[in-house]
Amino acid sequence: MSGDHGHGDSQVNSGSKASDSHKHKDKHKDKEHRHKDHRKDKEREKFKHSNSEHKDHSEKKHRDKEKLKHGDGSSDKHREKHKEKDKDKEKRREEKIKSSHVDKPKKEKENGYVRDISPAAIKIEPEEDNGFSHSPQHNKTSKREYHDEEFENKPKKVKTEHDKKAKKRKHEYEEDEEDEDIKPKKKTKDKKVAEGKKSKKEEEEKWKWWEEERYTDGSKWRFLEHKGPVFAPMYEPLPDKVKFYYDGKPMKLSAPAEEVATFFAKMLDHEYTTKDIFRKNFYKDWRKEMTSEEKSKITDLNKCNFSDMSEYFKAQSEARKQMSKEEKQKIKEENERLLQEYGFCIMDNHKERIGNFRIEPPGLFRGRGDHPKMGMLKRRIRPEDIIINCSKDSKHPKPPPGTKWKEVRHDNKVTWLASWTENIQGSIKYIMLNPSSRIKGEKDWQKYETARRLKKCVDRIRNQYREDWKSKEMRIRQRAVALYFIDKLALRAGNEKEEGETADTVGCCSLRVEHIKLYPKMDDQEYVVEFDFLGKDSIRYYNKIPVEKRVFKNLQLFLENKQPEDDLFDRLNTSILNKHLQELMDGLTAKVFRTYNASITLQQQLKELSCSDDSIPAKILSYNRANRAVAILCNHQRAPPKTFEKSMQNLQTKIDEKQNQLSAARKQLKAAKADHKASHDDKSKKAVEVKRKAVQRIEEQLMKLQVQATDREENKQIALGTSKLNYLDPRISVAWCKKWGVPIEKIYNKTQREKFAWAIDMAEKDYEF
DNA sequence: GAACTAACTTAGCAAACATTGA
DNA sequence: TCAATGTTTGCTAAGTTAGTTC
């Protein structure tokens, strides 16, 4: 790592950048922190960024402000954009995907696949195509041609590893013929057929896709069959006794207007129904649903009284809670039935769980943070809005009677089963598979392999960006400083966003001047940067960190002549950054740093914290601490649980009791000592010992409680789940469990074990990320 | 190369469910 | 047994990224 000495690179000319980057973001009006409560500043302090690799170096003094040449002209990041998700686009796409139109399923059977088919039956399902392993060679089915093209920017590493296994697998094929499916544990296939549902499930779950070859042609599947989505239940008008009042008088609303009104009524207890934007948006959209009569009558939202409706819904949900066991059971069974019928698909010979097979019901949109569209009506999705994706030769899902799908297409370059365009942002929503599915698992695995490749070249990349801090070109310096933040602080890339369309949040590349403060000196530290901005989901990121002098100086330079609302990195955006990263390493993007730093931190922390003579609970505590370190790094916060204070109080009571116990015990010990002093006999000596032990024991218990309290307190606003699920290479955890004899169930619950089945199966105790 | 779009991952919240303990 | 408390799951918003179009 460079010693960072001065440098001479200064080419003058700085004046312009600010003016360059004039953009007006009228957003700043409310400086108010809509920030989630002042979370975690404390925690942050506690967990000083541990990335030892990049400890700040004290630089040799110096340098007057460098002035740099700007690499290029344009810097304005225009925000004006047109929304208009419209037919044109649709058309374009349609053409592109030469979608074959709604082919009526030839056989017109009423159920696409039968609920109780055994795996064996499933295998036969795609008629022309059974016994295929999902490797392309075996495929004879597909109606499309699959060219071996892309996919090749995929991690070599993955491939190798994969190939290794795949090869191994191949031998097995050779030896015992086909059986692309499960390594038969003990059952033969024929037996499977005979066996019941349960074992079928077991078998399905055990499918080790990770031992098979992957597609290399960019296709995601060869065969896909499903039943389509489940729609939201139709609106049921309110009973007549439930009234809506306008201006104090009861008023019967038309069904459409009433439905939208109920959405509002259901949210009445939420604070946001008091917010101006929410009310305004709601009111506007509500009016669209009203009859002209209603429109003319209802002219002021403030005169609307929804409380009767609100009470009704509360009573309903209360009644639901009070339902008898049988009734509850019935509902449960119905849900189970739906799940069985619609919750699975067949993809390439395997029955796979669908992640979200229910269409989102209509309601009022509530974005996160200060969202300009909060309160808008999220409209009901009908079959006519849905695009179905499945294979041509599958039994196509049937739309509900009397309706049609918008389109049925057969695109195996994508993983989704159905999609629709949502009306708030005009974005597309998808129905996709569950994380336990092959298609998601492979991708996940690959993600961690990419991060591991980064591990191998991260030093080089760090050296490179440190060099780039000295570049003559502004854009390069900005890129290098941004990358440093992304690496050191695990910031997100930070795409530009359309103003007024979403909450005002930023990531690294979109940081604005107002989001950082520079302190040449703060307490006993030099070159401190203070970050304060709203990130994804409007979660506040607040952090003060000392940076290397050169970074600091660069930041000062970037800030020159800029307004608070100007971009800090006016010569940079995520696209530029990612293109650069791609050059540094195949498959490298900004988010890989997050994955890499999260995983490597977990591994390091586990190494540091784990202790062989710890009890299992103590080990788990260590694990959670390591996990927490990552969550803090990634700024994964949560609202303190509603019951937090109370549960803390309870704990505190216990602690207090323990403390009383302790002081009582101490008194007794003291007394015993005095007694012994007086009598000097054996008996009193023993008594002293006994009391001493008691004190000790209580002290320990007290300490445990206090640790628990600390632990809980520390976790108050930190969410461990997100990192566990998305950033931490599960093999690290699996290996750790194996190494320290901790049952995997203590670390991963059932769902998580399903998602990480591949890791659980393949990682040994010596696995190194 | 900016703008736009599709596809997919990441995220926190709250309802549902499970467990604990009075 | 029931309420309190803790955990899991479902939901869907909000990101990132790559690809396409203009």
mmCIF file of C-alpha atoms in Angstrom, chain A residues 4-17 59-70 466-474 476-478 481 527 548-561:
data_model
loop_
_atom_site.group_PDB
_atom_site.id
_atom_site.type_symbol
_atom_site.label_atom_id
_atom_site.label_comp_id
_atom_site.label_asym_id
_atom_site.label_seq_id
_atom_site.Cartn_x
_atom_site.Cartn_y
_atom_site.Cartn_z
ATOM 1 C CA ASP A 4 0.939 8.216 0.175
ATOM 2 C CA HIS A 5 3.348 10.861 -0.115
ATOM 3 C CA GLY A 6 2.596 13.875 -1.559
ATOM 4 C CA HIS A 7 2.421 13.982 -5.074
ATOM 5 C CA GLY A 8 2.420 16.491 -7.527
ATOM 6 C CA ASP A 9 -0.308 15.673 -9.693
ATOM 7 C CA SER A 10 -2.016 18.866 -9.726
ATOM 8 C CA GLN A 11 -3.393 20.243 -12.741
ATOM 9 C CA VAL A 12 -5.251 23.281 -12.099
ATOM 10 C CA ASN A 13 -8.688 24.094 -12.915
ATOM 11 C CA SER A 14 -11.310 23.444 -10.495
ATOM 12 C CA GLY A 15 -13.683 26.199 -10.771
ATOM 13 C CA SER A 16 -16.293 24.574 -12.756
ATOM 14 C CA LYS A 17 -17.437 21.482 -11.128
ATOM 15 C CA GLU A 59 0.115 10.539 5.556
ATOM 16 C CA LYS A 60 3.072 12.724 5.195
ATOM 17 C CA LYS A 61 1.643 16.134 5.558
ATOM 18 C CA HIS A 62 0.817 18.418 3.075
ATOM 19 C CA ARG A 63 -0.509 19.575 -0.115
ATOM 20 C CA ASP A 64 -2.358 22.561 -0.926
ATOM 21 C CA LYS A 65 -5.465 22.009 -2.676
ATOM 22 C CA GLU A 66 -5.030 20.156 -5.796
ATOM 23 C CA LYS A 67 -6.856 21.282 -8.730
ATOM 24 C CA LEU A 68 -7.694 18.836 -11.309
ATOM 25 C CA LYS A 69 -8.562 18.681 -14.809
ATOM 26 C CA HIS A 70 -11.915 17.425 -15.615
ATOM 27 C CA ARG A 466 -5.395 4.147 -3.718
ATOM 28 C CA GLU A 467 -3.262 4.969 -6.687
ATOM 29 C CA ASP A 468 -6.237 6.500 -8.369
ATOM 30 C CA TRP A 469 -6.688 8.936 -5.539
ATOM 31 C CA LYS A 470 -3.732 10.690 -7.064
ATOM 32 C CA SER A 471 -4.994 10.655 -10.597
ATOM 33 C CA LYS A 472 -4.950 13.729 -12.705
ATOM 34 C CA GLU A 473 -8.460 13.171 -13.731
ATOM 35 C CA MET A 474 -11.280 14.187 -11.555
ATOM 36 C CA ILE A 476 -10.907 8.833 -11.719
ATOM 37 C CA ARG A 477 -10.386 10.314 -8.321
ATOM 38 C CA GLN A 478 -14.071 10.380 -7.693
ATOM 39 C CA VAL A 481 -12.919 7.564 -3.490
ATOM 40 C CA TYR A 527 -9.601 13.519 8.951
ATOM 41 C CA GLU A 548 -6.856 8.554 4.983
ATOM 42 C CA LYS A 549 -5.581 12.003 4.424
ATOM 43 C CA ARG A 550 -5.628 11.684 0.700
ATOM 44 C CA VAL A 551 -9.262 10.710 0.742
ATOM 45 C CA PHE A 552 -9.990 13.623 2.957
ATOM 46 C CA LYS A 553 -8.230 16.040 0.687
ATOM 47 C CA ASN A 554 -10.032 14.648 -2.276
ATOM 48 C CA LEU A 555 -13.335 15.099 -0.580
ATOM 49 C CA GLN A 556 -12.512 18.698 0.142
ATOM 50 C CA LEU A 557 -11.773 19.089 -3.490
ATOM 51 C CA PHE A 558 -14.996 17.480 -4.578
ATOM 52 C CA LEU A 559 -16.899 19.827 -2.330
ATOM 53 C CA GLU A 560 -15.417 22.971 -3.696
ATOM 54 C CA ASN A 561 -17.894 25.428 -5.026
#
